[in-house]
Short mmCIF file of C-alpha atoms in Angstrom, two decimals:
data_model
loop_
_atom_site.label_atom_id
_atom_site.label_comp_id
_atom_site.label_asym_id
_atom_site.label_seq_id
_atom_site.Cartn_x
_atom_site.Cartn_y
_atom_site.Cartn_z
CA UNK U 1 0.00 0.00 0.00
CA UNK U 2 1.35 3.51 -0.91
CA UNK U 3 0.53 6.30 1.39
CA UNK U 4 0.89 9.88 -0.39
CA UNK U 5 2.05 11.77 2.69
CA UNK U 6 2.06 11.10 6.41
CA UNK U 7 1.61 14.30 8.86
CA UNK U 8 1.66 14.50 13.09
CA UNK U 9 -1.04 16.35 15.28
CA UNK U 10 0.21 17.02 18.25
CA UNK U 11 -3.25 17.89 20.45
CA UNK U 12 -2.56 18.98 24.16
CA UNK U 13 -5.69 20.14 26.01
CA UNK U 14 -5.79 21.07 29.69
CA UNK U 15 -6.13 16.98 30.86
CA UNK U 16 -4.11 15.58 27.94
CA UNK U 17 -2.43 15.57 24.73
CA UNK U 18 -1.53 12.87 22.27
CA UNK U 19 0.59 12.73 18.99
CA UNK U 20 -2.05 11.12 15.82
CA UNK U 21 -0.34 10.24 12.71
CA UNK U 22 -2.80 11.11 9.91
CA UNK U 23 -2.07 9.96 6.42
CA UNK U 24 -4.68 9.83 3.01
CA UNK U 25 -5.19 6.69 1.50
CA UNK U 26 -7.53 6.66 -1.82
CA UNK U 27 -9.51 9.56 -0.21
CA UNK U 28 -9.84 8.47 3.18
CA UNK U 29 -8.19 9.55 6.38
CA UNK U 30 -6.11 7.22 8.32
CA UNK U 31 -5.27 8.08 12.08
CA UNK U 32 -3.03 6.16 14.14
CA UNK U 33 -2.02 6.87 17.76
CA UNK U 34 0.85 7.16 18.60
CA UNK U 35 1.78 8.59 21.65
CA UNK U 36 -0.77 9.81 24.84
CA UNK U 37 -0.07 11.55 27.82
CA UNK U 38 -0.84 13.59 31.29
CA UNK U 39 -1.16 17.23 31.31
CA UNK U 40 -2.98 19.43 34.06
CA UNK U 41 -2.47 22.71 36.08
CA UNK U 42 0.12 22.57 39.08
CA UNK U 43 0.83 24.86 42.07
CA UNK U 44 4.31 26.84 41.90
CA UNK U 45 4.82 29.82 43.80
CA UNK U 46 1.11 30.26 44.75
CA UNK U 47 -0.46 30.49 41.42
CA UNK U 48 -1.61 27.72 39.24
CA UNK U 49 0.64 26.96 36.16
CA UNK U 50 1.36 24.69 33.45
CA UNK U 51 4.54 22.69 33.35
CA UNK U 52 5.45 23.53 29.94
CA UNK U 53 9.07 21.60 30.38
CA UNK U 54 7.01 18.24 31.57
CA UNK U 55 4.45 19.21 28.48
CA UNK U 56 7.37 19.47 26.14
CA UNK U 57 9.51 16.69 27.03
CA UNK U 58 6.14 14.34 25.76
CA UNK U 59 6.42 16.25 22.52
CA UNK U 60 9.59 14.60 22.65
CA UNK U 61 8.63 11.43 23.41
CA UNK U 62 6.01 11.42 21.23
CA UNK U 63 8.29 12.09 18.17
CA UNK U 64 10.73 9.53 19.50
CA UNK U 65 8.19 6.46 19.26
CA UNK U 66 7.19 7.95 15.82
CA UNK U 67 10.89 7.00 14.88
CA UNK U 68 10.92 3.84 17.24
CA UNK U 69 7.70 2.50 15.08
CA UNK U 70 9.10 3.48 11.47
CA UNK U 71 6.57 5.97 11.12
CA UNK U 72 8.53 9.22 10.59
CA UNK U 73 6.22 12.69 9.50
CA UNK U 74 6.71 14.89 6.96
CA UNK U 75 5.87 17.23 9.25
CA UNK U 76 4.51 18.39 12.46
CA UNK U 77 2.11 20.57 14.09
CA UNK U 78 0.68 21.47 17.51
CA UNK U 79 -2.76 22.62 19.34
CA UNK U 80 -3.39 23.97 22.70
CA UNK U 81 -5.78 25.17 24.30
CA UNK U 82 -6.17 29.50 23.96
CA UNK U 83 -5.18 32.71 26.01
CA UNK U 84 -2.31 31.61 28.16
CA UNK U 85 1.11 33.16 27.09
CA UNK U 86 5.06 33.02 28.11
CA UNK U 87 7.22 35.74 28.10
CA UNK U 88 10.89 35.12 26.74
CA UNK U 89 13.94 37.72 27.49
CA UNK U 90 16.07 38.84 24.71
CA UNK U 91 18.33 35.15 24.74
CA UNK U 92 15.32 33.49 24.14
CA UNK U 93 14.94 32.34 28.04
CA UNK U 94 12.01 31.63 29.92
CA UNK U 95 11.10 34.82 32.15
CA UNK U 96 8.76 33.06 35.04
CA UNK U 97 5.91 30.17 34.62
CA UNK U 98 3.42 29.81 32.55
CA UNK U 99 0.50 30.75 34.52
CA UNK U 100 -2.76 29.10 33.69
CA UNK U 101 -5.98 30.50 32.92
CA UNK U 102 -7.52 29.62 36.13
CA UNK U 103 -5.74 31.22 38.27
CA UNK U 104 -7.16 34.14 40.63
CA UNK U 105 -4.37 36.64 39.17
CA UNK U 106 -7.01 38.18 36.78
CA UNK U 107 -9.61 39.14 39.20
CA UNK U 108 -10.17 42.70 39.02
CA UNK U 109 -8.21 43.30 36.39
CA UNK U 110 -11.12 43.89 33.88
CA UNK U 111 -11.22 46.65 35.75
CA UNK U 112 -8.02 47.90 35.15
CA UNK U 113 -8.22 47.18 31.34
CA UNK U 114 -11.38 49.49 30.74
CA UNK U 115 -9.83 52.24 32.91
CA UNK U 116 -7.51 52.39 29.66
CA UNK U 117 -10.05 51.67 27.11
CA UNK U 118 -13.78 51.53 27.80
CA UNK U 119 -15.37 47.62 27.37
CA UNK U 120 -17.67 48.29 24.53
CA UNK U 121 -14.83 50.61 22.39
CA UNK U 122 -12.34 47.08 23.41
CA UNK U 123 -15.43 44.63 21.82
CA UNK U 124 -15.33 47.49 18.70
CA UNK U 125 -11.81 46.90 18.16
CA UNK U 126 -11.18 42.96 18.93
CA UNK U 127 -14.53 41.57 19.02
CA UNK U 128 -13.83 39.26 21.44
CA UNK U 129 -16.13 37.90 24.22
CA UNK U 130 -15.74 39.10 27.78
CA UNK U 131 -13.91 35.64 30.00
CA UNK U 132 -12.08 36.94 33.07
CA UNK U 133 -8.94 35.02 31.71
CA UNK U 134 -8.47 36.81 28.20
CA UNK U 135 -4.96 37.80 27.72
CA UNK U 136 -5.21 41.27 27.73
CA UNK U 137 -6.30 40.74 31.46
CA UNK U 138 -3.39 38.20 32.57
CA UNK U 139 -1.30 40.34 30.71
CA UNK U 140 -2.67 44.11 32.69
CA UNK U 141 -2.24 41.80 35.79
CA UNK U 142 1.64 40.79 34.94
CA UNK U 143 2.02 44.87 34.41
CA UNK U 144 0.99 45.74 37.41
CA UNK U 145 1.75 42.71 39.96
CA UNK U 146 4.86 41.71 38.24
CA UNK U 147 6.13 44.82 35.75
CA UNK U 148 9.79 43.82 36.09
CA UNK U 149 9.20 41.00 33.89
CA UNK U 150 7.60 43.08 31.71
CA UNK U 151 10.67 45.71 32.03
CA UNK U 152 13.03 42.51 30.99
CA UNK U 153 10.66 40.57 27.70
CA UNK U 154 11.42 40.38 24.66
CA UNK U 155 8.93 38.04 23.20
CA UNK U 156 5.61 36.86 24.22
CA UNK U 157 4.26 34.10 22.45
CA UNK U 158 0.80 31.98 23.26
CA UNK U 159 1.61 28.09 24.11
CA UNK U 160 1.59 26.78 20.71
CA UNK U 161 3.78 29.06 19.35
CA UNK U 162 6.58 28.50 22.37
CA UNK U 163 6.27 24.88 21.67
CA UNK U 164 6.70 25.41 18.25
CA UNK U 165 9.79 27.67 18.49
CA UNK U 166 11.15 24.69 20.76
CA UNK U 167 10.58 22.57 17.69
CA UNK U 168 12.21 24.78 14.98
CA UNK U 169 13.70 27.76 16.69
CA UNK U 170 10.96 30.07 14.87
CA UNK U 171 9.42 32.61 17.23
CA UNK U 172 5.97 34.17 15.81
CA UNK U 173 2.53 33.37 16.50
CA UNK U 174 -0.03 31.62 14.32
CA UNK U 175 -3.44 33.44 13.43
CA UNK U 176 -5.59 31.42 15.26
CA UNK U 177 -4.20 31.51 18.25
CA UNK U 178 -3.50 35.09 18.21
CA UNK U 179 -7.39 35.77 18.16
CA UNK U 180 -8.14 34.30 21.64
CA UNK U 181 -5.77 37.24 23.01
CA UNK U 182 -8.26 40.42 23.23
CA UNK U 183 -4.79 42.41 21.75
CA UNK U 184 -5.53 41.24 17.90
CA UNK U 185 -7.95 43.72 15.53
CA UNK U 186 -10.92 41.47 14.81
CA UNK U 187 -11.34 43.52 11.00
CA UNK U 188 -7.04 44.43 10.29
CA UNK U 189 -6.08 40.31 11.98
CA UNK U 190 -3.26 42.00 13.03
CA UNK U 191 -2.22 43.17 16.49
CA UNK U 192 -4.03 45.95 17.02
CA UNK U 193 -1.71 49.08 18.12
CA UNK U 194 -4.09 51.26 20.18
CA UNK U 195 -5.15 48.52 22.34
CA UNK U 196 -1.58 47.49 23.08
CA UNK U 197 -0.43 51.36 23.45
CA UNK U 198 -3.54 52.30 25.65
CA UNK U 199 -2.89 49.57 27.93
CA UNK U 200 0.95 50.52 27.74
CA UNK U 201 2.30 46.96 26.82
CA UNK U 202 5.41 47.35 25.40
CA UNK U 203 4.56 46.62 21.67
CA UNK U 204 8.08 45.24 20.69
CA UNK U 205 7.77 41.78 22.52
CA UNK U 206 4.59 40.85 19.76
CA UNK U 207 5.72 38.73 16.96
CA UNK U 208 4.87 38.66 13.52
CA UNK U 209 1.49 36.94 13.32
CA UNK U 210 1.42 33.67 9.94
CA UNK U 211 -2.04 32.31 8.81
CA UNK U 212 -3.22 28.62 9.51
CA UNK U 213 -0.92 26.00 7.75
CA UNK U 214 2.05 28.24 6.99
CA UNK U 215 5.65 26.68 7.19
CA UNK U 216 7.52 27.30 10.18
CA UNK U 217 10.63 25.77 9.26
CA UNK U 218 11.92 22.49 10.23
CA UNK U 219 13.38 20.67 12.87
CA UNK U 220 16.24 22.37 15.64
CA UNK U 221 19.28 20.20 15.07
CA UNK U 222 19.18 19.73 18.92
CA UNK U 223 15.59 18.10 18.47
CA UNK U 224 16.92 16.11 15.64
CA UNK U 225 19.35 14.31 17.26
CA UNK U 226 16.84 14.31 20.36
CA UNK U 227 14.36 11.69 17.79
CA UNK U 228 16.31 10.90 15.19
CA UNK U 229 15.21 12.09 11.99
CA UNK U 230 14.20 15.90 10.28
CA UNK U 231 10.56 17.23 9.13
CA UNK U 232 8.86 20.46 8.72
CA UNK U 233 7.46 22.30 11.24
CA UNK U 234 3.67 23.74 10.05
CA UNK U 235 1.74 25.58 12.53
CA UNK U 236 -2.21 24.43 11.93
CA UNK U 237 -5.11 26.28 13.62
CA UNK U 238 -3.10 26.35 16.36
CA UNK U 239 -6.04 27.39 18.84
CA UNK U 240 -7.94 23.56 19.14
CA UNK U 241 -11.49 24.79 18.44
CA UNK U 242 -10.28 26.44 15.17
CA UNK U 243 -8.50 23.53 14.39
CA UNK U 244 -11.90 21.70 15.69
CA UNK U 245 -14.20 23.53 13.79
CA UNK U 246 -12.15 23.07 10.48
CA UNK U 247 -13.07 19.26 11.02
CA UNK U 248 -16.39 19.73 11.19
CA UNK U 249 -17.96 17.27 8.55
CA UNK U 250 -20.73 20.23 7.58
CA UNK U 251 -21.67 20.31 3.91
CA UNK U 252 -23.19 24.10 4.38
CA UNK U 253 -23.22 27.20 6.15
CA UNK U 254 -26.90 26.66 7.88
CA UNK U 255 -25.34 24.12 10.42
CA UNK U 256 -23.89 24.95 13.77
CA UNK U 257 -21.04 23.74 15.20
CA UNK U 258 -20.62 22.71 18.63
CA UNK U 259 -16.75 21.92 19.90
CA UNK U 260 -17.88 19.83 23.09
CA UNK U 261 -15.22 18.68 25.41
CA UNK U 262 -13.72 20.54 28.78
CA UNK U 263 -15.44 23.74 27.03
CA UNK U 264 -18.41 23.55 24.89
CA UNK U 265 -17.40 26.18 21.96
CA UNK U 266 -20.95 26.80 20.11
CA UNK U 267 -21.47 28.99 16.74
CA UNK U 268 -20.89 29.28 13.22
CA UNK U 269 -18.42 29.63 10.42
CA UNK U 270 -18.98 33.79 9.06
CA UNK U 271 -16.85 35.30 5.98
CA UNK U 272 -16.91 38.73 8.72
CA UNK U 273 -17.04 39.71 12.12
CA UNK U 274 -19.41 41.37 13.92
CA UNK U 275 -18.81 43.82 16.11
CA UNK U 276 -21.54 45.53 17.32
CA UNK U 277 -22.58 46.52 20.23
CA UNK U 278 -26.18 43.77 20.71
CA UNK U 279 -23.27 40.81 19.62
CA UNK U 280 -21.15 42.32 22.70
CA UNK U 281 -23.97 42.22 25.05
CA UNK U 282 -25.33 38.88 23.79
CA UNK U 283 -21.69 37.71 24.67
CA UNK U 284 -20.41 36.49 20.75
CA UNK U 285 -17.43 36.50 20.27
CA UNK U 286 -15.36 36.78 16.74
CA UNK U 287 -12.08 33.98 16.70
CA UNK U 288 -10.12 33.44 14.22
CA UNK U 289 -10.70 30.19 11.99
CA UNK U 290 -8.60 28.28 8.76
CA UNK U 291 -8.86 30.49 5.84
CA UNK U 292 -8.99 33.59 8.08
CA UNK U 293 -13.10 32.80 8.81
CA UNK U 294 -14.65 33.52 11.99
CA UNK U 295 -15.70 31.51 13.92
CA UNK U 296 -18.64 33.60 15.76
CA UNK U 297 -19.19 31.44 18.86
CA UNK U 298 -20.17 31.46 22.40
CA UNK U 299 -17.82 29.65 25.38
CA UNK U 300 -19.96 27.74 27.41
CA UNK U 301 -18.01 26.29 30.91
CA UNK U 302 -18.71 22.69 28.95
CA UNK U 303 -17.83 19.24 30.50
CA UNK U 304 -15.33 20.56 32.96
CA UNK U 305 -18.35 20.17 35.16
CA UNK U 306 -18.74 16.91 34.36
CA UNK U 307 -14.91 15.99 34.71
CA UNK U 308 -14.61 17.45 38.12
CA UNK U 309 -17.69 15.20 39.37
CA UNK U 310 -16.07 12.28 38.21
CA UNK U 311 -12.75 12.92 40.12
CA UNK U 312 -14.14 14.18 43.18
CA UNK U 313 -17.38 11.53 43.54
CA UNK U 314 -17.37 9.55 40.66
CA UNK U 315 -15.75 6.78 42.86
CA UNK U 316 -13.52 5.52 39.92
CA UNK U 317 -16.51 5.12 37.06
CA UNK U 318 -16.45 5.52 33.63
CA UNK U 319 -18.16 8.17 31.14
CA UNK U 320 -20.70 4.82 30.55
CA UNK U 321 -21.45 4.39 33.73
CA UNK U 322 -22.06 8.47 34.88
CA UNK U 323 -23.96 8.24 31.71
CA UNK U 324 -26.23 5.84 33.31
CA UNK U 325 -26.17 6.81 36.57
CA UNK U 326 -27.36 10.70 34.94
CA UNK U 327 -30.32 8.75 32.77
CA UNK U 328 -31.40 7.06 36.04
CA UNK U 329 -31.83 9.99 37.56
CA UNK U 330 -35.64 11.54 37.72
CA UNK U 331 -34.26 15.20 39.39
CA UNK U 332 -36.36 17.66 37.75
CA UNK U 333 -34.37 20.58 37.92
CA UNK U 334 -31.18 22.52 36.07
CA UNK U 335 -28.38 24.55 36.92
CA UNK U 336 -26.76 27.71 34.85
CA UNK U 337 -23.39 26.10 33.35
CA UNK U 338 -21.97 29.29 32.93
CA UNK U 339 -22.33 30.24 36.91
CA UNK U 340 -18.83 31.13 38.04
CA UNK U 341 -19.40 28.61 41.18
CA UNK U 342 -17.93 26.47 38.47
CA UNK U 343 -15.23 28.03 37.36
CA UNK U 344 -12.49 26.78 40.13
CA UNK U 345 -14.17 25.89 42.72
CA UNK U 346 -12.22 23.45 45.55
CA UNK U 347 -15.75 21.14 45.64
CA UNK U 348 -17.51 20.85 41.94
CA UNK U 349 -20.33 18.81 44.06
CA UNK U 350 -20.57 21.55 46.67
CA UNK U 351 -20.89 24.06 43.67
CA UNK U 352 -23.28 22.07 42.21
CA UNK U 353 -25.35 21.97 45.08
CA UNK U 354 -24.80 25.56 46.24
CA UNK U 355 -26.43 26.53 42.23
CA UNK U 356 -29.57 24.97 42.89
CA UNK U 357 -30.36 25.97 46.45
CA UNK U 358 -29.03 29.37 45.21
CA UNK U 359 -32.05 29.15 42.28
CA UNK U 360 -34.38 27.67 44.84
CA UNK U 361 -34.21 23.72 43.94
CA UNK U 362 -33.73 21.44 46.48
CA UNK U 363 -29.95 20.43 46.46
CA UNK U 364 -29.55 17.08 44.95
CA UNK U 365 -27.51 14.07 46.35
CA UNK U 366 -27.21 11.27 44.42
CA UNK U 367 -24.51 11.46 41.58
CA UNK U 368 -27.19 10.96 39.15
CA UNK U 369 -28.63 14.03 40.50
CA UNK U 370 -25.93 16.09 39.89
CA UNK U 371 -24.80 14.96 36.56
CA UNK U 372 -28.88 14.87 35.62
CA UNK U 373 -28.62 18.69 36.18
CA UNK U 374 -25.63 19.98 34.41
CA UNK U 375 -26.54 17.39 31.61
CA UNK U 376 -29.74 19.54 31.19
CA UNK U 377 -28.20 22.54 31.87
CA UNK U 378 -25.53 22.03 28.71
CA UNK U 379 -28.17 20.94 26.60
CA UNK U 380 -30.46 24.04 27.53
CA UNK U 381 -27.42 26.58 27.11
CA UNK U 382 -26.95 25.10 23.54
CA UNK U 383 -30.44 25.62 22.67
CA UNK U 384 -29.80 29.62 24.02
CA UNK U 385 -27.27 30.13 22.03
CA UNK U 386 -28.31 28.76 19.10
CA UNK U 387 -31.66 31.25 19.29
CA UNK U 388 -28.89 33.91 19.64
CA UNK U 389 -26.95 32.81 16.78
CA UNK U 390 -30.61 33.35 14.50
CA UNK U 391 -31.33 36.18 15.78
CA UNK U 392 -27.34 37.99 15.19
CA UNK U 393 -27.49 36.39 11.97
CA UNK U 394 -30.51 36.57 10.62
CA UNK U 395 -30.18 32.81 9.38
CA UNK U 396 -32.39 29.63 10.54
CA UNK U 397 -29.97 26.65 11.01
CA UNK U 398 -31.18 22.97 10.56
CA UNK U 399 -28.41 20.80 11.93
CA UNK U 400 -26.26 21.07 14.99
CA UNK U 401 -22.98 19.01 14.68
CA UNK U 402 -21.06 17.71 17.18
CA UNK U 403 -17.36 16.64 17.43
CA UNK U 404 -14.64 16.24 20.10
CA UNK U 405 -14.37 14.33 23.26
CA UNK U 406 -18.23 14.72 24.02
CA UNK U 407 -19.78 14.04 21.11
CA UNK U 408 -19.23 10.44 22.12
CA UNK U 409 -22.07 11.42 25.24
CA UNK U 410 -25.14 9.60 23.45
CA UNK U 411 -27.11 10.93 26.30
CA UNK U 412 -25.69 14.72 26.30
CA UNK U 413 -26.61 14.56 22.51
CA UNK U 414 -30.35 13.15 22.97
CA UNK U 415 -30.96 15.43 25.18
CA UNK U 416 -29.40 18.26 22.97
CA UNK U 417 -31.55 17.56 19.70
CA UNK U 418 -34.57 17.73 21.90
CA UNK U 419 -34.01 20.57 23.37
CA UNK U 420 -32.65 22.36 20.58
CA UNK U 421 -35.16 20.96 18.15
CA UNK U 422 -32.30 20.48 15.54
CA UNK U 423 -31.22 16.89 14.50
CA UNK U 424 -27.43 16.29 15.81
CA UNK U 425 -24.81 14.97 13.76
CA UNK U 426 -21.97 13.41 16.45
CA UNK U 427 -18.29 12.88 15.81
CA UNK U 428 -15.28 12.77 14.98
CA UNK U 429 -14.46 12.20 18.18
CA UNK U 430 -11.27 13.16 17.38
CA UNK U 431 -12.12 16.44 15.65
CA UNK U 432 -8.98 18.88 16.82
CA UNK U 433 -6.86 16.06 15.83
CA UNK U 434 -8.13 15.61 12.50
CA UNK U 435 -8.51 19.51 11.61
CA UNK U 436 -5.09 19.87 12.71
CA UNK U 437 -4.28 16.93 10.22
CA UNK U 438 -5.84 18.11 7.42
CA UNK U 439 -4.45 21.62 7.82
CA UNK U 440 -1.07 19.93 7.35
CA UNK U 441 -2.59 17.99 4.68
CA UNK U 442 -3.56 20.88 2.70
CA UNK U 443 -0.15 22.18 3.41
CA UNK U 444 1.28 19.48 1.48
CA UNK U 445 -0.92 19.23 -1.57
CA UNK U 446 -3.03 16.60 -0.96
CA UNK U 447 -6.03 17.90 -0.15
CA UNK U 448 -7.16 21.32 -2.19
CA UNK U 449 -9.10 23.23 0.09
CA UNK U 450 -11.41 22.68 3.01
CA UNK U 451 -14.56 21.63 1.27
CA UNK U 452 -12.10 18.37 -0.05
CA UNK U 453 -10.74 18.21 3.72
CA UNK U 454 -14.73 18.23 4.82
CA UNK U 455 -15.47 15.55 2.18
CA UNK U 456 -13.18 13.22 2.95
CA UNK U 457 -13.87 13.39 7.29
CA UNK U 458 -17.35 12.52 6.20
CA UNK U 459 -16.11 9.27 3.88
CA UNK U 460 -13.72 8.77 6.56
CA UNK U 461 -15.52 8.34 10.26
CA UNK U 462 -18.73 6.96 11.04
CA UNK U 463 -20.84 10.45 12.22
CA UNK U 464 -24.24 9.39 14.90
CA UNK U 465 -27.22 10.81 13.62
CA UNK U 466 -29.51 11.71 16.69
CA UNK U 467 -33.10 13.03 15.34
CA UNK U 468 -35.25 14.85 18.26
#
């Protein structure tokens, strides 16, 4: 069998990442893992942070069995998750951690950002939705908690595009990426100048931002003789849900798309941003997608909920068997997903609880109960959005499609056709993997475009149908 040409996702969300070897074979997709692994959010210094020399010594590994199995890329690309940054010095040199999203460093400084420039005139500009994490936030909070570092960077560069420059030694950041960042002109997808100068960030340590499946360069020879062979570095959507939304198996615009896995990412695919002031308030926000679409969405807190009930109560089950437990459950009530109870809370279960006596519902006990609530709280959140998405758009939509992690939930997509009175379309599983695949693809000449991409996920992966 001949195989045209053979590409590596690297896909590292906040639990996990894992290194997929994608490859076309007579106009099907072939994945094969590779490599899995551990990520998560540890304590240093009294902040939460990511351990991005743990995080890239599995890129390593990865690579290595990739070698080890006779199964060598032609080239490589990585996804993260969006917002959080590092700051380099002039050598190139870490300056402090990589503090995670979650962390309490942001609060207040919201604030402190529309001191500087007012939140609507900030939506104007960037067009991005309001999350207390943003970067333009962590980044006001670095200024004024930590300004030496400031004082000493050179570079600042999202996660993807530090792991990439470990790869190849290439220090800019990728398009999609950039978008998540509150600092990046949703109309000009450049860095926009009068944010960065209003909030006095110095403007010299943002790189040179390169569109979705551009050419980085190729190996460092210190990662070369690290694995033991040479490919090209090509930054896909480096944020996951572009990268997830680019595998969405859609065959028009009048679907939505709904990246479900620690977040729930809901929206559509637009040719332009909208800016206004009603897409502000209704919370919409304008990221950057393959292609340079937007992806005009709404973040939704998402399974995290689910996750954290599982670790703290779940007593060891399986998805299957929370999945049960939830459709045992006869608890007639909801909770708001997006309640910031949820957000970091040290008990998910007492947050849970706290929600509903805080909306005047008893407090539930069982685990059913719980995950019986937030189940129907997702599902009811989708269906909100989605009536904002008609009315901001003026369209009707008449499919929602699911991919990623939880669109393997047969029970959180029952109960989101019926609610949202759409049929559901579920899977790939696997969806940032594959969009960052056949970004690469694309790259390489194999596949001409994204409708071909889109064509051959659907004759590639068997997509669940759920009618309401």
């Amino acid at each position: 069998m001949i195989y045209m040409h053979r590409v590596l996702a690297i896909d590292i969300g906040a639990s996990g990442g894992r290194h997929i070897l994608g490859e076309l074979d007579d106009g099907r997709i072939r994945l094969t893992e590779v490599h899995r692994f551990p990520n998560g959010m540890v304590r240093k210094g009294g902040m939460l942070c990511w351990d991005l020399g743990a995080l890239f010594a599995e890129v390593i590994t990865g690579l290595q069995k990739c070698a080890a199995l006779g199964t060598i890329p032609e080239s490589v690309g990585i996804d993260t998750w969006g917002v959080d940054f590092v700051l380099l010095d002039k050598e190139g040199q870490l300056l402090g951690d990589a503090v995670a999203y979650r962390d309490s460093r942001t609060q207040g400084m919201d604030a402190e950002v529309y001191k500087r420039i007012p939140e609507a005139e900030l939506y104007a500009r960037a067009g991005i939705q309001k999350q207390p994490f943003n970067t333009i936030f962590q980044l006001m909070a670095v200024k004024i908690q930590n300004p030496q570092l400031l004082d000493k960077a050179a570079c600042l560069l999202l996660i993807p595009d530090y792991l990439h420059y470990l790869l190849c030694g290439t220090r800019a950041t990728e398009y999609t990426i950039a978008s998540t960042t509150g600092l990046l002109g949703a109309a000009s997808r450049d860095w926009d100048g009068e944010i960065i100068r209003r909030c006095g960030f110095p403007a010299g340590i943002f790189q040179n931002i390169r569109p979705s499946g551009s050419e980085w360069g190729r190996l460092t020879s210190q990662v070369r003789d690290a694995v033991g062979f040479d490919c090209r570095v090509v930054a896909p959507p480096s944020h996951d849900t572009a990268s997830a939304f680019l595998s969405v198996p859609a065959q028009s615009d009048d679907s939505v798309f709904l990246s479900s896995g620690t977040w729930s990412l809901i929206g559509v695919e637009r040719p332009a941003p909208d800016t206004s002031e009603a897409s502000r308030v209704a919370n919409f926000t304008n990221e950057g997608g393959y292609g340079y679409r937007y992806r005009y969405l709404t973040n939704i807190m998402g399974l995290w909920i689910i996750q954290s009930l599982r670790a703290e109560i779940g007593g060891g089950a399986g998805y299957p068997e929370l999945e049960r437990l939830a459709r045992s459950s006869d608890y007639p009530y909801s909770v708001d997903v997006n309640d910031s109870l949820f957000f970091s809370p040290d008990s998910m279960a007492g947050a849970v609880r706290a929600a509903c006596r805080a909306a005047s519902h008893p407090a539930p006990e069982s685990v059913g109960d719980m995950l019986k609530c937030v189940y129907v709280g997702l599902a009811r959140s989708y269906a909100q959005s989605i009536g904002g998405l008609v009315s901001h758009t003026g369209r009707r939509y008449d499919a929602l499609h699911i991919i990623g992690g939880g669109s393997r939930d047969m029970f959180l997509n029952e109960l989101s056709a019926k609610t949202c009175a759409l049929p559901v379309y579920a899977g790939p599983a696997e969806g940032t993997a594959l969009g960052n695949i056949v970004s690469q693809l694309i790259a390489m000449g194999e596949l001409p475009g994204v409708g071909a991409a889109r064509a051959a996920i659907r004759e590639s992966f068997d997509i669940q149908e759920v009618l309401f």
